[in-house]
Amino acid sequence: NWLKIDADTEYNCNVLASASTQNCYVYVYGRGTDGEDVLLKMSSNLSTANEKTVSLDFVSRQFTYVKLAIKFTQASFDDYFQFTNARLYPKTAELIDDTMFKNHASVYNYDIACNSIVNTSAIKLLGTDDSYIELKQPYVDNDSITISLWARFDNLSFVGHKAILYSGTEDSNLKIYIDDVNHNLNVELLKEIYDSGFKVEEDKWYHIAVTYDLTRLSIYVNGDRVNTYEKILTDFENIQYNDSSYYTRFGTITPKDT
């Protein structure tokens, strides 16, 4: 089936595929003006009967519809192929902030099923280090900060970071994430961890807010204050928000230098 996409956009296609022959390939086609198939990208030879992930980056050019295909170049009657999962998503998009701060953001590697940004649809990040929203010029007052967002978590069982926000460097950071052990909402500030005591569940939307004013750090979930830490004397000047060599990202907690 043809899938509608945006023209002149860089996409990534991931296909979980297997084949019984060394002459099987994954193709990405654009739909031409006369309905003909125009090859945009071709994978290397699958060359294995075991399932493997095939990753293809391509630019949609002038095409607004694409489809995926797996084809044999040579095959016998007993040869087979299959793909059990196929995902297609844009590599980047721009989010425009029309407030006075102009904190324009780029979105990298998000699911195409949630691509209607102008219709305020949610952006589905993929839980990988290359899938995130990055603020271009984050505005931060060094004396106080409030971070407020909506989030939902599709899979809490995998081992690895469940990131909400990362800003700064490995040694100088602000981090908001879900821990692996009990799925509590945590805040890390300059390597000190502050546990909210609130356990999140899968497939539920949460409004999460964190406030800090040099003396107190408070964590809110759905409007309720779930924990407060007093007498925190960390100056936000120690966190590198606005330095161009660092970043503020939603969806990953991996430092930029790694």
PDB file of N, CA, C and O in Angstrom, residues 43-104:
ATOM      1  N   SER A  43      18.176  -1.901  -0.271  1.00  0.00           N
ATOM      2  CA  SER A  43      19.030  -2.399   0.809  1.00  0.00           C
ATOM      3  C   SER A  43      20.149  -3.264   0.247  1.00  0.00           C
ATOM      4  O   SER A  43      20.145  -3.634  -0.931  1.00  0.00           O
ATOM      5  N   SER A  44      21.089  -3.599   1.107  1.00  0.00           N
ATOM      6  CA  SER A  44      22.062  -4.631   0.756  1.00  0.00           C
ATOM      7  C   SER A  44      21.371  -5.987   0.804  1.00  0.00           C
ATOM      8  O   SER A  44      20.230  -6.116   1.263  1.00  0.00           O
ATOM      9  N   ASN A  45      22.063  -7.021   0.338  1.00  0.00           N
ATOM     10  CA  ASN A  45      21.497  -8.360   0.290  1.00  0.00           C
ATOM     11  C   ASN A  45      21.184  -8.853   1.697  1.00  0.00           C
ATOM     12  O   ASN A  45      22.022  -8.760   2.590  1.00  0.00           O
ATOM     13  N   LEU A  46      19.947  -9.375   1.907  1.00  0.00           N
ATOM     14  CA  LEU A  46      19.604  -9.884   3.234  1.00  0.00           C
ATOM     15  C   LEU A  46      20.490 -11.059   3.625  1.00  0.00           C
ATOM     16  O   LEU A  46      20.953 -11.150   4.753  1.00  0.00           O
ATOM     17  N   SER A  47      20.684 -11.995   2.729  1.00  0.00           N
ATOM     18  CA  SER A  47      21.700 -13.066   2.816  1.00  0.00           C
ATOM     19  C   SER A  47      21.639 -13.879   4.096  1.00  0.00           C
ATOM     20  O   SER A  47      22.645 -14.388   4.554  1.00  0.00           O
ATOM     21  N   THR A  48      20.483 -14.027   4.695  1.00  0.00           N
ATOM     22  CA  THR A  48      20.375 -14.838   5.904  1.00  0.00           C
ATOM     23  C   THR A  48      18.930 -15.252   6.103  1.00  0.00           C
ATOM     24  O   THR A  48      18.003 -14.554   5.703  1.00  0.00           O
ATOM     25  N   ALA A  49      18.743 -16.408   6.732  1.00  0.00           N
ATOM     26  CA  ALA A  49      17.400 -16.851   7.062  1.00  0.00           C
ATOM     27  C   ALA A  49      16.950 -16.329   8.413  1.00  0.00           C
ATOM     28  O   ALA A  49      15.793 -16.460   8.777  1.00  0.00           O
ATOM     29  N   ASN A  50      17.859 -15.744   9.169  1.00  0.00           N
ATOM     30  CA  ASN A  50      17.519 -15.201  10.477  1.00  0.00           C
ATOM     31  C   ASN A  50      16.957 -13.793  10.332  1.00  0.00           C
ATOM     32  O   ASN A  50      17.339 -13.054   9.431  1.00  0.00           O
ATOM     33  N   GLU A  51      16.075 -13.431  11.259  1.00  0.00           N
ATOM     34  CA  GLU A  51      15.530 -12.084  11.220  1.00  0.00           C
ATOM     35  C   GLU A  51      16.616 -11.052  11.476  1.00  0.00           C
ATOM     36  O   GLU A  51      17.463 -11.210  12.349  1.00  0.00           O
ATOM     37  N   LYS A  52      16.589 -10.000  10.710  1.00  0.00           N
ATOM     38  CA  LYS A  52      17.539  -8.913  10.904  1.00  0.00           C
ATOM     39  C   LYS A  52      16.830  -7.592  10.623  1.00  0.00           C
ATOM     40  O   LYS A  52      15.851  -7.541   9.878  1.00  0.00           O
ATOM     41  N   THR A  53      17.341  -6.537  11.238  1.00  0.00           N
ATOM     42  CA  THR A  53      16.776  -5.211  11.008  1.00  0.00           C
ATOM     43  C   THR A  53      17.499  -4.548   9.847  1.00  0.00           C
ATOM     44  O   THR A  53      18.723  -4.421   9.854  1.00  0.00           O
ATOM     45  N   VAL A  54      16.742  -4.142   8.861  1.00  0.00           N
ATOM     46  CA  VAL A  54      17.278  -3.421   7.711  1.00  0.00           C
ATOM     47  C   VAL A  54      16.922  -1.946   7.891  1.00  0.00           C
ATOM     48  O   VAL A  54      15.754  -1.596   8.047  1.00  0.00           O
ATOM     49  N   SER A  55      17.929  -1.078   7.908  1.00  0.00           N
ATOM     50  CA  SER A  55      17.716   0.351   8.106  1.00  0.00           C
ATOM     51  C   SER A  55      18.101   1.094   6.842  1.00  0.00           C
ATOM     52  O   SER A  55      19.226   0.953   6.340  1.00  0.00           O
ATOM     53  N   LEU A  56      17.159   1.871   6.311  1.00  0.00           N
ATOM     54  CA  LEU A  56      17.377   2.602   5.067  1.00  0.00           C
ATOM     55  C   LEU A  56      17.064   4.077   5.276  1.00  0.00           C
ATOM     56  O   LEU A  56      15.963   4.425   5.693  1.00  0.00           O
ATOM     57  N   ASP A  57      18.026   4.942   4.997  1.00  0.00           N
ATOM     58  CA  ASP A  57      17.797   6.383   4.998  1.00  0.00           C
ATOM     59  C   ASP A  57      17.589   6.846   3.555  1.00  0.00           C
ATOM     60  O   ASP A  57      18.330   6.441   2.652  1.00  0.00           O
ATOM     61  N   PHE A  58      16.589   7.697   3.346  1.00  0.00           N
ATOM     62  CA  PHE A  58      16.357   8.195   1.995  1.00  0.00           C
ATOM     63  C   PHE A  58      15.687   9.556   2.065  1.00  0.00           C
ATOM     64  O   PHE A  58      15.110   9.937   3.086  1.00  0.00           O
ATOM     65  N   VAL A  59      15.774  10.306   0.982  1.00  0.00           N
ATOM     66  CA  VAL A  59      15.104  11.598   0.839  1.00  0.00           C
ATOM     67  C   VAL A  59      13.923  11.417  -0.098  1.00  0.00           C
ATOM     68  O   VAL A  59      14.052  10.826  -1.181  1.00  0.00           O
ATOM     69  N   SER A  60      12.760  11.914   0.314  1.00  0.00           N
ATOM     70  CA  SER A  60      11.534  11.689  -0.460  1.00  0.00           C
ATOM     71  C   SER A  60      11.502  12.431  -1.787  1.00  0.00           C
ATOM     72  O   SER A  60      10.678  12.139  -2.643  1.00  0.00           O
ATOM     73  N   ARG A  61      12.391  13.448  -1.929  1.00  0.00           N
ATOM     74  CA  ARG A  61      12.442  14.264  -3.149  1.00  0.00           C
ATOM     75  C   ARG A  61      11.063  14.859  -3.440  1.00  0.00           C
ATOM     76  O   ARG A  61      10.438  15.404  -2.551  1.00  0.00           O
ATOM     77  N   GLN A  62      10.581  14.739  -4.676  1.00  0.00           N
ATOM     78  CA  GLN A  62       9.296  15.363  -5.006  1.00  0.00           C
ATOM     79  C   GLN A  62       8.119  14.464  -4.673  1.00  0.00           C
ATOM     80  O   GLN A  62       6.959  14.874  -4.817  1.00  0.00           O
ATOM     81  N   PHE A  63       8.376  13.250  -4.197  1.00  0.00           N
ATOM     82  CA  PHE A  63       7.301  12.274  -4.011  1.00  0.00           C
ATOM     83  C   PHE A  63       6.566  12.502  -2.689  1.00  0.00           C
ATOM     84  O   PHE A  63       7.166  12.835  -1.675  1.00  0.00           O
ATOM     85  N   THR A  64       5.254  12.317  -2.735  1.00  0.00           N
ATOM     86  CA  THR A  64       4.434  12.439  -1.522  1.00  0.00           C
ATOM     87  C   THR A  64       3.807  11.100  -1.132  1.00  0.00           C
ATOM     88  O   THR A  64       3.073  11.039  -0.153  1.00  0.00           O
ATOM     89  N   TYR A  65       4.106  10.038  -1.882  1.00  0.00           N
ATOM     90  CA  TYR A  65       3.675   8.690  -1.524  1.00  0.00           C
ATOM     91  C   TYR A  65       4.834   7.720  -1.735  1.00  0.00           C
ATOM     92  O   TYR A  65       5.559   7.807  -2.737  1.00  0.00           O
ATOM     93  N   VAL A  66       4.998   6.789  -0.791  1.00  0.00           N
ATOM     94  CA  VAL A  66       6.017   5.750  -0.927  1.00  0.00           C
ATOM     95  C   VAL A  66       5.408   4.410  -0.540  1.00  0.00           C
ATOM     96  O   VAL A  66       4.379   4.338   0.129  1.00  0.00           O
ATOM     97  N   LYS A  67       6.071   3.329  -0.949  1.00  0.00           N
ATOM     98  CA  LYS A  67       5.704   1.995  -0.492  1.00  0.00           C
ATOM     99  C   LYS A  67       6.974   1.170  -0.346  1.00  0.00           C
ATOM    100  O   LYS A  67       8.022   1.476  -0.924  1.00  0.00           O
ATOM    101  N   LEU A  68       6.859   0.099   0.457  1.00  0.00           N
ATOM    102  CA  LEU A  68       7.980  -0.804   0.699  1.00  0.00           C
ATOM    103  C   LEU A  68       7.723  -2.111  -0.032  1.00  0.00           C
ATOM    104  O   LEU A  68       6.588  -2.553  -0.179  1.00  0.00           O
ATOM    105  N   ALA A  69       8.808  -2.764  -0.445  1.00  0.00           N
ATOM    106  CA  ALA A  69       8.690  -4.059  -1.109  1.00  0.00           C
ATOM    107  C   ALA A  69       9.929  -4.889  -0.790  1.00  0.00           C
ATOM    108  O   ALA A  69      11.011  -4.348  -0.568  1.00  0.00           O
ATOM    109  N   ILE A  70       9.750  -6.195  -0.736  1.00  0.00           N
ATOM    110  CA  ILE A  70      10.869  -7.138  -0.640  1.00  0.00           C
ATOM    111  C   ILE A  70      10.808  -8.017  -1.876  1.00  0.00           C
ATOM    112  O   ILE A  70       9.765  -8.608  -2.183  1.00  0.00           O
ATOM    113  N   LYS A  71      11.930  -8.101  -2.582  1.00  0.00           N
ATOM    114  CA  LYS A  71      11.940  -8.823  -3.854  1.00  0.00           C
ATOM    115  C   LYS A  71      13.148  -9.749  -3.948  1.00  0.00           C
ATOM    116  O   LYS A  71      14.218  -9.461  -3.412  1.00  0.00           O
ATOM    117  N   PHE A  72      12.947 -10.871  -4.662  1.00  0.00           N
ATOM    118  CA  PHE A  72      14.036 -11.758  -5.031  1.00  0.00           C
ATOM    119  C   PHE A  72      14.601 -11.331  -6.380  1.00  0.00           C
ATOM    120  O   PHE A  72      13.860 -10.931  -7.275  1.00  0.00           O
ATOM    121  N   THR A  73      15.917 -11.431  -6.523  1.00  0.00           N
ATOM    122  CA  THR A  73      16.497 -11.309  -7.860  1.00  0.00           C
ATOM    123  C   THR A  73      16.580 -12.675  -8.528  1.00  0.00           C
ATOM    124  O   THR A  73      16.487 -12.793  -9.743  1.00  0.00           O
ATOM    125  N   GLN A  74      16.779 -13.720  -7.689  1.00  0.00           N
ATOM    126  CA  GLN A  74      16.713 -15.098  -8.172  1.00  0.00           C
ATOM    127  C   GLN A  74      16.083 -15.914  -7.057  1.00  0.00           C
ATOM    128  O   GLN A  74      16.370 -15.697  -5.887  1.00  0.00           O
ATOM    129  N   ALA A  75      15.234 -16.865  -7.406  1.00  0.00           N
ATOM    130  CA  ALA A  75      14.571 -17.635  -6.361  1.00  0.00           C
ATOM    131  C   ALA A  75      14.144 -18.987  -6.903  1.00  0.00           C
ATOM    132  O   ALA A  75      13.847 -19.140  -8.087  1.00  0.00           O
ATOM    133  N   SER A  76      14.125 -19.990  -6.017  1.00  0.00           N
ATOM    134  CA  SER A  76      13.582 -21.293  -6.345  1.00  0.00           C
ATOM    135  C   SER A  76      12.191 -21.407  -5.740  1.00  0.00           C
ATOM    136  O   SER A  76      11.734 -20.528  -5.012  1.00  0.00           O
ATOM    137  N   PHE A  77      11.530 -22.508  -5.984  1.00  0.00           N
ATOM    138  CA  PHE A  77      10.156 -22.677  -5.521  1.00  0.00           C
ATOM    139  C   PHE A  77      10.080 -22.673  -3.998  1.00  0.00           C
ATOM    140  O   PHE A  77       9.087 -22.224  -3.418  1.00  0.00           O
ATOM    141  N   ASP A  78      11.134 -23.158  -3.325  1.00  0.00           N
ATOM    142  CA  ASP A  78      11.105 -23.295  -1.869  1.00  0.00           C
ATOM    143  C   ASP A  78      11.562 -22.031  -1.139  1.00  0.00           C
ATOM    144  O   ASP A  78      11.497 -21.991   0.093  1.00  0.00           O
ATOM    145  N   ASP A  79      12.035 -21.034  -1.853  1.00  0.00           N
ATOM    146  CA  ASP A  79      12.526 -19.822  -1.188  1.00  0.00           C
ATOM    147  C   ASP A  79      11.368 -19.017  -0.617  1.00  0.00           C
ATOM    148  O   ASP A  79      10.249 -19.036  -1.142  1.00  0.00           O
ATOM    149  N   TYR A  80      11.658 -18.302   0.461  1.00  0.00           N
ATOM    150  CA  TYR A  80      10.616 -17.499   1.095  1.00  0.00           C
ATOM    151  C   TYR A  80      11.230 -16.209   1.630  1.00  0.00           C
ATOM    152  O   TYR A  80      12.441 -16.081   1.772  1.00  0.00           O
ATOM    153  N   PHE A  81      10.391 -15.253   1.895  1.00  0.00           N
ATOM    154  CA  PHE A  81      10.793 -14.045   2.600  1.00  0.00           C
ATOM    155  C   PHE A  81       9.623 -13.579   3.446  1.00  0.00           C
ATOM    156  O   PHE A  81       8.470 -13.934   3.203  1.00  0.00           O
ATOM    157  N   GLN A  82       9.927 -12.789   4.453  1.00  0.00           N
ATOM    158  CA  GLN A  82       8.874 -12.208   5.267  1.00  0.00           C
ATOM    159  C   GLN A  82       9.424 -10.987   5.994  1.00  0.00           C
ATOM    160  O   GLN A  82      10.621 -10.864   6.206  1.00  0.00           O
ATOM    161  N   PHE A  83       8.542 -10.061   6.339  1.00  0.00           N
ATOM    162  CA  PHE A  83       8.915  -9.015   7.279  1.00  0.00           C
ATOM    163  C   PHE A  83       7.770  -8.832   8.266  1.00  0.00           C
ATOM    164  O   PHE A  83       6.611  -8.761   7.893  1.00  0.00           O
ATOM    165  N   THR A  84       8.152  -8.844   9.543  1.00  0.00           N
ATOM    166  CA  THR A  84       7.172  -8.847  10.613  1.00  0.00           C
ATOM    167  C   THR A  84       6.912  -7.449  11.159  1.00  0.00           C
ATOM    168  O   THR A  84       5.938  -7.233  11.857  1.00  0.00           O
ATOM    169  N   ASN A  85       7.772  -6.510  10.851  1.00  0.00           N
ATOM    170  CA  ASN A  85       7.574  -5.150  11.375  1.00  0.00           C
ATOM    171  C   ASN A  85       8.252  -4.171  10.431  1.00  0.00           C
ATOM    172  O   ASN A  85       9.389  -4.381  10.025  1.00  0.00           O
ATOM    173  N   ALA A  86       7.549  -3.136  10.067  1.00  0.00           N
ATOM    174  CA  ALA A  86       8.112  -2.096   9.210  1.00  0.00           C
ATOM    175  C   ALA A  86       7.725  -0.743   9.771  1.00  0.00           C
ATOM    176  O   ALA A  86       6.552  -0.513  10.091  1.00  0.00           O
ATOM    177  N   ARG A  87       8.706   0.152   9.909  1.00  0.00           N
ATOM    178  CA  ARG A  87       8.447   1.490  10.445  1.00  0.00           C
ATOM    179  C   ARG A  87       9.097   2.511   9.524  1.00  0.00           C
ATOM    180  O   ARG A  87      10.203   2.307   9.034  1.00  0.00           O
ATOM    181  N   LEU A  88       8.377   3.588   9.323  1.00  0.00           N
ATOM    182  CA  LEU A  88       8.867   4.667   8.484  1.00  0.00           C
ATOM    183  C   LEU A  88       8.631   5.969   9.223  1.00  0.00           C
ATOM    184  O   LEU A  88       7.502   6.261   9.622  1.00  0.00           O
ATOM    185  N   TYR A  89       9.698   6.742   9.448  1.00  0.00           N
ATOM    186  CA  TYR A  89       9.522   7.989  10.181  1.00  0.00           C
ATOM    187  C   TYR A  89      10.487   9.048   9.680  1.00  0.00           C
ATOM    188  O   TYR A  89      11.565   8.741   9.163  1.00  0.00           O
ATOM    189  N   PRO A  90      10.113  10.312   9.818  1.00  0.00           N
ATOM    190  CA  PRO A  90      10.987  11.398   9.368  1.00  0.00           C
ATOM    191  C   PRO A  90      12.238  11.473  10.234  1.00  0.00           C
ATOM    192  O   PRO A  90      12.211  11.170  11.425  1.00  0.00           O
ATOM    193  N   LYS A  91      13.329  11.906   9.646  1.00  0.00           N
ATOM    194  CA  LYS A  91      14.561  12.081  10.399  1.00  0.00           C
ATOM    195  C   LYS A  91      14.514  13.345  11.240  1.00  0.00           C
ATOM    196  O   LYS A  91      14.985  13.366  12.372  1.00  0.00           O
ATOM    197  N   THR A  92      13.984  14.421  10.687  1.00  0.00           N
ATOM    198  CA  THR A  92      13.942  15.684  11.432  1.00  0.00           C
ATOM    199  C   THR A  92      12.667  16.441  11.097  1.00  0.00           C
ATOM    200  O   THR A  92      12.041  16.213  10.073  1.00  0.00           O
ATOM    201  N   ALA A  93      12.308  17.357  11.972  1.00  0.00           N
ATOM    202  CA  ALA A  93      11.232  18.319  11.712  1.00  0.00           C
ATOM    203  C   ALA A  93      11.526  19.540  12.552  1.00  0.00           C
ATOM    204  O   ALA A  93      12.315  19.486  13.492  1.00  0.00           O
ATOM    205  N   GLU A  94      10.901  20.644  12.208  1.00  0.00           N
ATOM    206  CA  GLU A  94      11.101  21.880  12.963  1.00  0.00           C
ATOM    207  C   GLU A  94       9.851  22.229  13.748  1.00  0.00           C
ATOM    208  O   GLU A  94       8.739  22.154  13.235  1.00  0.00           O
ATOM    209  N   LEU A  95      10.037  22.580  15.009  1.00  0.00           N
ATOM    210  CA  LEU A  95       8.958  23.091  15.843  1.00  0.00           C
ATOM    211  C   LEU A  95       9.227  24.563  16.085  1.00  0.00           C
ATOM    212  O   LEU A  95      10.310  24.937  16.547  1.00  0.00           O
ATOM    213  N   ILE A  96       8.272  25.416  15.779  1.00  0.00           N
ATOM    214  CA  ILE A  96       8.477  26.861  15.848  1.00  0.00           C
ATOM    215  C   ILE A  96       7.821  27.425  17.106  1.00  0.00           C
ATOM    216  O   ILE A  96       6.651  27.182  17.379  1.00  0.00           O
ATOM    217  N   ASP A  97       8.599  28.179  17.872  1.00  0.00           N
ATOM    218  CA  ASP A  97       8.119  28.840  19.080  1.00  0.00           C
ATOM    219  C   ASP A  97       7.877  30.308  18.752  1.00  0.00           C
ATOM    220  O   ASP A  97       8.809  31.048  18.437  1.00  0.00           O
ATOM    221  N   ASP A  98       6.625  30.738  18.833  1.00  0.00           N
ATOM    222  CA  ASP A  98       6.276  32.117  18.495  1.00  0.00           C
ATOM    223  C   ASP A  98       6.237  33.038  19.718  1.00  0.00           C
ATOM    224  O   ASP A  98       5.765  34.166  19.630  1.00  0.00           O
ATOM    225  N   THR A  99       6.716  32.569  20.862  1.00  0.00           N
ATOM    226  CA  THR A  99       6.775  33.430  22.042  1.00  0.00           C
ATOM    227  C   THR A  99       7.987  34.350  21.933  1.00  0.00           C
ATOM    228  O   THR A  99       8.789  34.272  21.001  1.00  0.00           O
ATOM    229  N   MET A 100       8.153  35.186  22.937  1.00  0.00           N
ATOM    230  CA  MET A 100       9.271  36.129  22.921  1.00  0.00           C
ATOM    231  C   MET A 100      10.631  35.439  23.020  1.00  0.00           C
ATOM    232  O   MET A 100      11.647  36.005  22.629  1.00  0.00           O
ATOM    233  N   PHE A 101      10.643  34.186  23.495  1.00  0.00           N
ATOM    234  CA  PHE A 101      11.922  33.517  23.707  1.00  0.00           C
ATOM    235  C   PHE A 101      12.468  32.875  22.431  1.00  0.00           C
ATOM    236  O   PHE A 101      13.656  32.651  22.309  1.00  0.00           O
ATOM    237  N   LYS A 102      11.600  32.526  21.478  1.00  0.00           N
ATOM    238  CA  LYS A 102      12.016  31.952  20.203  1.00  0.00           C
ATOM    239  C   LYS A 102      12.872  30.709  20.390  1.00  0.00           C
ATOM    240  O   LYS A 102      13.931  30.554  19.772  1.00  0.00           O
ATOM    241  N   ASN A 103      12.428  29.812  21.262  1.00  0.00           N
ATOM    242  CA  ASN A 103      13.180  28.582  21.508  1.00  0.00           C
ATOM    243  C   ASN A 103      12.844  27.532  20.453  1.00  0.00           C
ATOM    244  O   ASN A 103      12.280  26.486  20.747  1.00  0.00           O
ATOM    245  N   HIS A 104      13.161  27.816  19.201  1.00  0.00           N
ATOM    246  CA  HIS A 104      12.865  26.880  18.127  1.00  0.00           C
ATOM    247  C   HIS A 104      13.543  25.534  18.415  1.00  0.00           C
ATOM    248  O   HIS A 104      14.635  25.479  18.966  1.00  0.00           O
TER     249      HIS A 104
END
